[in-house]
Coordinates of C-alpha atoms in Angstrom, one line a residue:
X1 CA 145.1 181.5 146.1
X2 CA 145.3 185.2 147.1
X3 CA 142.0 187.2 147.1
X4 CA 140.8 190.6 148.2
X5 CA 138.0 189.8 150.7
X6 CA 135.4 192.2 152.1
X7 CA 134.9 191.7 155.8
X8 CA 133.2 195.0 156.6
X9 CA 133.4 198.8 156.2
X10 CA 137.0 199.9 155.7
X11 CA 138.0 196.2 156.1
X12 CA 139.2 194.6 152.9
X13 CA 141.9 192.0 153.4
X14 CA 144.2 190.2 150.9
X15 CA 144.2 186.7 152.2
X16 CA 144.4 183.0 151.1
X17 CA 141.1 181.5 149.9
X18 CA 140.2 178.1 148.5
X19 CA 138.1 178.1 145.3
X20 CA 134.9 176.1 145.6
X21 CA 134.1 173.1 143.5
X22 CA 133.0 174.0 140.0
X23 CA 129.4 173.2 139.0
X24 CA 128.5 171.4 135.7
X25 CA 127.1 174.6 134.1
X26 CA 130.1 176.7 135.1
X27 CA 133.4 177.7 133.6
X28 CA 136.6 178.4 135.6
X29 CA 138.2 181.6 134.5
X30 CA 141.8 182.7 135.2
X31 CA 141.3 186.4 135.8
X32 CA 143.5 188.7 133.7
X33 CA 142.5 192.1 135.0
X34 CA 139.8 193.4 137.3
X35 CA 138.7 197.0 137.8
X36 CA 137.7 198.7 141.0
X37 CA 134.2 200.0 140.6
X38 CA 132.4 202.8 142.3
X39 CA 130.1 200.2 143.8
X40 CA 133.1 198.5 145.3
X41 CA 134.2 201.9 146.7
X42 CA 130.7 202.3 148.3
X43 CA 131.1 199.0 150.0
X44 CA 134.6 200.0 151.3
X45 CA 133.6 203.4 152.5
X46 CA 130.0 202.9 153.7
X47 CA 129.1 199.2 153.3
X48 CA 127.3 197.0 153.5
X49 CA 125.2 198.3 150.6
X50 CA 124.8 195.2 148.5
X51 CA 127.0 192.7 150.3
X52 CA 124.8 190.2 152.3
X53 CA 125.9 190.0 155.9
X54 CA 122.9 188.6 157.9
X55 CA 121.9 185.8 155.6
X56 CA 122.9 184.1 152.4
X57 CA 121.9 185.8 149.2
X58 CA 118.8 184.2 147.7
X59 CA 120.3 184.0 144.1
X60 CA 123.9 183.3 144.7
X61 CA 124.0 181.7 148.2
X62 CA 126.9 184.1 149.0
X63 CA 127.5 185.8 152.3
X64 CA 130.2 188.0 153.8
X65 CA 133.1 187.6 154.0
X66 CA 133.4 187.3 150.2
X67 CA 135.8 188.0 147.4
X68 CA 135.1 191.4 145.8
X69 CA 135.5 192.4 142.1
X70 CA 132.8 192.4 139.4
X71 CA 134.6 194.1 136.5
X72 CA 136.9 191.5 135.0
X73 CA 138.2 189.6 132.0
X74 CA 140.2 186.5 131.7
X75 CA 140.9 183.1 130.1
X76 CA 138.9 179.9 130.4
X77 CA 141.0 177.2 132.0
X78 CA 138.3 174.5 132.8
X79 CA 134.7 173.9 131.7
X80 CA 131.8 172.0 133.3
X81 CA 130.4 169.0 131.5
X82 CA 127.2 170.9 130.6
X83 CA 129.0 173.8 129.0
X84 CA 128.6 174.0 125.2
X85 CA 129.8 177.4 123.9
X86 CA 133.2 177.9 125.6
X87 CA 136.4 175.9 125.6
X88 CA 139.7 176.0 127.4
X89 CA 141.8 178.9 126.1
X90 CA 138.9 181.2 125.2
X91 CA 139.3 184.8 126.2
X92 CA 136.2 186.1 127.9
X93 CA 134.5 189.0 129.5
X94 CA 132.3 188.3 132.5
X95 CA 128.9 189.8 132.9
X96 CA 128.6 189.7 136.7
X97 CA 124.8 190.1 136.9
X98 CA 123.0 187.0 138.1
X99 CA 119.2 186.9 137.6
X100 CA 116.3 184.5 138.0
X101 CA 115.9 184.5 134.2
X102 CA 112.1 184.4 134.5
X103 CA 111.4 187.4 132.3
X104 CA 111.6 186.8 128.5
X105 CA 112.4 190.5 128.1
X106 CA 116.1 191.3 127.8
X107 CA 115.9 193.4 131.1
X108 CA 115.4 190.4 133.3
X109 CA 117.4 192.1 136.1
X110 CA 114.1 193.5 137.3
X111 CA 113.0 189.9 138.2
X112 CA 115.6 190.2 140.8
X113 CA 119.4 190.4 140.5
X114 CA 122.7 189.8 142.3
X115 CA 126.3 190.4 141.3
X116 CA 129.4 188.3 141.3
X117 CA 131.8 190.2 143.5
X118 CA 129.1 191.8 145.6
X119 CA 126.7 189.0 146.5
X120 CA 129.1 186.2 146.1
X121 CA 132.8 185.6 145.2
X122 CA 134.1 187.7 142.3
X123 CA 137.2 188.6 140.4
X124 CA 139.8 190.1 142.8
X125 CA 141.6 186.7 142.8
X126 CA 143.4 184.3 140.4
X127 CA 140.5 181.9 139.6
X128 CA 136.7 182.3 139.7
X129 CA 133.8 180.0 138.8
X130 CA 131.3 181.7 136.5
X131 CA 128.0 180.4 135.0
X132 CA 128.3 179.9 131.2
X133 CA 125.4 182.2 130.7
X134 CA 127.5 185.1 132.2
X135 CA 130.4 184.8 129.7
X136 CA 131.0 186.6 126.4
X137 CA 133.6 185.9 123.8
X138 CA 136.1 188.7 123.3
X139 CA 137.1 189.9 119.8
X140 CA 140.7 189.6 118.9
X141 CA 140.9 193.4 118.8
X142 CA 140.4 193.7 122.6
X143 CA 143.1 193.0 125.1
X144 CA 142.2 191.5 128.4
X145 CA 143.4 194.8 130.0
X146 CA 140.9 197.0 128.1
X147 CA 138.2 194.3 128.3
X148 CA 138.1 194.9 132.1
X149 CA 136.4 198.2 131.3
X150 CA 133.5 196.5 129.4
X151 CA 131.3 196.2 132.5
X152 CA 131.3 199.8 133.6
X153 CA 130.9 201.0 130.0
X154 CA 127.9 198.8 129.7
X155 CA 126.3 200.7 132.6
X156 CA 126.8 203.9 130.6
X157 CA 125.5 202.3 127.4
X158 CA 122.3 201.1 129.2
X159 CA 121.8 204.5 130.8
X160 CA 121.9 206.2 127.4
X161 CA 119.5 203.7 126.0
X162 CA 117.1 204.2 128.9
X163 CA 117.1 207.9 128.3
X164 CA 115.8 207.5 124.7
X165 CA 118.6 209.7 123.4
X166 CA 118.3 210.5 119.7
X167 CA 120.9 211.7 117.3
X168 CA 121.5 215.4 117.9
X169 CA 120.1 215.5 121.4
X170 CA 121.6 217.6 124.1
X171 CA 122.9 216.0 127.3
X172 CA 123.9 217.0 130.9
X173 CA 125.8 214.5 133.0
X174 CA 126.0 215.3 136.7
X175 CA 129.1 213.7 138.1
X176 CA 132.4 213.0 136.3
X177 CA 133.4 209.9 138.3
X178 CA 134.0 206.6 136.5
X179 CA 130.4 206.0 135.5
X180 CA 129.9 209.6 134.5
X181 CA 132.9 209.3 132.2
X182 CA 131.6 206.1 130.7
X183 CA 128.2 207.7 130.2
X184 CA 130.0 210.5 128.4
X185 CA 131.6 208.0 126.0
X186 CA 128.3 206.3 125.4
X187 CA 126.5 209.6 124.8
X188 CA 129.1 210.6 122.3
X189 CA 128.9 207.3 120.4
X190 CA 125.0 207.6 120.4
X191 CA 125.2 211.0 118.6
X192 CA 124.6 213.6 121.3
X193 CA 125.3 217.1 119.9
X194 CA 126.1 218.8 123.2
X195 CA 127.5 216.9 126.2
X196 CA 127.7 219.0 129.3
X197 CA 129.5 217.4 132.2
X198 CA 129.4 218.8 135.7
X199 CA 131.6 218.1 138.7
X200 CA 133.5 219.7 141.6
X201 CA 136.9 218.3 140.5
X202 CA 139.0 220.1 137.9
X203 CA 140.9 216.9 137.2
X204 CA 137.7 214.9 136.5
X205 CA 136.4 217.6 134.3
X206 CA 139.6 217.6 132.2
X207 CA 139.2 213.8 131.8
X208 CA 135.5 214.3 130.8
X209 CA 136.7 216.7 128.0
X210 CA 139.2 214.1 126.9
X211 CA 136.5 211.5 126.7
X212 CA 134.0 213.6 124.6
X213 CA 132.4 216.3 126.7
X214 CA 131.7 219.4 124.6
X215 CA 131.3 221.6 127.7
X216 CA 132.4 221.2 131.3
X217 CA 131.1 223.1 134.3
X218 CA 132.6 223.3 137.8
X219 CA 129.4 223.3 139.8
X220 CA 131.2 224.5 142.9
X221 CA 132.1 227.8 141.1
X222 CA 128.8 228.7 139.3
X223 CA 125.1 228.0 139.4
X224 CA 125.0 224.7 137.6
X225 CA 121.5 225.1 136.2
X226 CA 122.0 228.6 135.0
X227 CA 125.3 227.6 133.4
X228 CA 123.6 224.8 131.5
X229 CA 120.8 227.0 130.3
X230 CA 123.4 229.5 128.9
X231 CA 124.5 226.7 126.6
X232 CA 121.1 225.1 126.0
X233 CA 118.5 227.9 126.8
X234 CA 115.4 225.6 127.1
X235 CA 117.2 222.9 129.1
X236 CA 118.8 219.7 127.8
X237 CA 116.9 216.8 126.3
X238 CA 118.4 214.2 128.6
X239 CA 120.2 214.5 131.9
X240 CA 122.0 211.8 133.9
X241 CA 122.3 211.9 137.7
X242 CA 125.6 210.1 138.4
X243 CA 126.7 211.7 141.6
X244 CA 124.2 210.2 144.1
X245 CA 123.6 213.3 146.2
X246 CA 120.5 215.5 146.8
X247 CA 121.8 218.7 145.1
X248 CA 122.6 217.0 141.8
X249 CA 119.3 215.1 141.9
X250 CA 117.4 218.5 142.1
X251 CA 119.7 220.2 139.6
X252 CA 119.3 217.4 137.0
X253 CA 115.5 217.9 137.0
X254 CA 115.8 221.7 136.8
X255 CA 118.3 221.5 133.9
X256 CA 116.1 219.3 131.8
X257 CA 113.5 220.7 129.3
X258 CA 109.8 219.9 129.8
X259 CA 109.1 216.4 128.5
X260 CA 112.8 215.7 128.6
X261 CA 114.1 212.7 130.6
X262 CA 116.3 212.5 133.6
X263 CA 118.0 209.2 134.3
X264 CA 119.1 208.1 137.8
X265 CA 122.3 206.1 137.2
X266 CA 124.1 206.5 140.6
X267 CA 123.8 204.3 143.6
X268 CA 122.3 206.3 146.5
X269 CA 123.8 204.7 149.7
X270 CA 121.2 206.5 151.8
X271 CA 117.9 208.3 151.6
X272 CA 117.5 211.9 150.3
X273 CA 114.8 214.5 150.9
X274 CA 113.2 215.9 147.8
X275 CA 110.0 217.8 147.1
X276 CA 108.0 215.9 144.4
X277 CA 106.2 219.1 143.4
X278 CA 109.4 220.1 141.6
X279 CA 108.8 217.3 139.2
X280 CA 105.2 218.1 138.7
X281 CA 106.0 221.7 137.9
X282 CA 108.8 220.8 135.5
X283 CA 107.1 218.3 133.3
X284 CA 110.3 216.2 133.3
X285 CA 110.2 212.4 133.1
X286 CA 112.4 210.4 135.5
X287 CA 113.6 206.9 134.9
X288 CA 116.4 204.9 136.4
X289 CA 118.8 202.1 135.5
X290 CA 120.6 199.4 137.3
X291 CA 123.3 197.3 135.5
X292 CA 122.4 196.5 131.8
X293 CA 120.6 194.0 129.7
X294 CA 122.4 191.0 128.1
X295 CA 121.9 192.7 124.7
X296 CA 123.5 195.9 126.0
X297 CA 126.4 194.0 127.3
X298 CA 127.1 192.4 123.9
X299 CA 126.5 195.7 122.2
X300 CA 129.1 197.3 124.4
X301 CA 131.6 194.6 123.5
X302 CA 130.8 195.2 119.8
X303 CA 131.2 199.0 120.1
X304 CA 134.6 198.5 121.8
X305 CA 135.7 195.8 119.4
X306 CA 135.0 197.9 116.4
X307 CA 136.8 200.9 117.8
X308 CA 133.6 203.1 118.0
X309 CA 134.3 203.5 121.7
X310 CA 137.9 203.5 123.1
X311 CA 138.2 203.3 126.9
X312 CA 142.0 203.2 127.0
X313 CA 142.2 206.8 128.3
X314 CA 139.9 205.9 131.2
X315 CA 142.5 203.5 132.7
X316 CA 144.5 205.7 135.1
X317 CA 146.2 203.1 137.2
X318 CA 147.4 199.5 137.3
X319 CA 148.3 197.8 140.5
X320 CA 149.0 194.4 142.1
X321 CA 146.5 192.6 144.3
X322 CA 148.6 193.2 147.4
X323 CA 148.3 196.9 146.9
X324 CA 144.5 197.0 146.4
X325 CA 143.6 198.9 149.6
X326 CA 146.4 201.5 149.7
X327 CA 146.9 202.1 146.0
X328 CA 143.3 201.1 145.0
X329 CA 140.5 202.0 147.4
X330 CA 142.3 204.7 149.3
X331 CA 143.7 206.3 146.1
X332 CA 140.3 206.4 144.5
X333 CA 138.9 207.9 147.7
X334 CA 141.5 210.7 147.9
X335 CA 142.7 211.3 144.3
X336 CA 140.0 212.7 142.1
X337 CA 142.2 212.4 139.0
X338 CA 141.6 208.7 139.0
X339 CA 139.0 207.1 136.8
X340 CA 139.6 203.4 136.5
X341 CA 142.3 201.5 138.5
X342 CA 142.9 198.0 137.3
X343 CA 144.2 195.1 139.4
X344 CA 146.6 193.0 137.3
X345 CA 146.2 189.3 138.2
X346 CA 147.2 187.1 135.3
X347 CA 147.3 189.9 132.9
X348 CA 149.3 188.7 130.0
X349 CA 147.2 188.5 126.8

């Protein structure tokens, strides 16, 4: 079968791969659609970030070169003999997070985590083996196409939950890339009264407005913090750092009111320099998030299935697997109007 395989920085190849033997607790999924994530883009532009290259991953046993893709939906075509809750023909979403499962708390990712498509083979291919515990049934109201956006939206849902956002709170989101857009959708669904989105790209800011931002600020044209405080004089209740660079990290703290919360959502590919006294003087609480809990993933499916969050407008491109580098990774690198590009594999619902 054809697959998009990560070999190194700027080296993703579409090549033939054999699928490994399925384990008894696994389900074989025929991939319908798979989305290209910002984390995938980091691996392409700067990697390895997560991809194991020197030794096999402790949780998955995976090691580069490996098949990328961790945002995907599909149809069950085979089940292992220990599988109980899924059958051939079921339409599913795949939660790509693999954990040790030691913690009884729903956020067991902090026991240690890896991802299908980053630490072992993922969904940029026709068929993939997935543990039953990573599968979720899709409601009839969701197509496989739209279901490929469940995973990135779940990141935004978890970020909003981590912030402690309450109905009527004010929000600033630094970065209008894909995860910034999905955080915007989640904040709107959670009842934020003002959602201020900041970015350098006019195209991305227009998309943020389309997805629920009440205000947008081009931070390359004005002082970002001053502009926010013209809208919310005392500073916002919750801010989200979704750009992954030093300036927005500092600005997110400065734009948040005392005792407010700043959430780090972005993946920082390298270190930053930052004076901690800024935080001491501001009285702002900082927290962070990686991935999502199992509960948040199911809640995201429910929000989409009921129509409370619609991600259709975030899908800005649909390509074939053979075109994944030129019309996927390179386009996302160079065209800031793009949010979510989907790779169509076996995409018929």
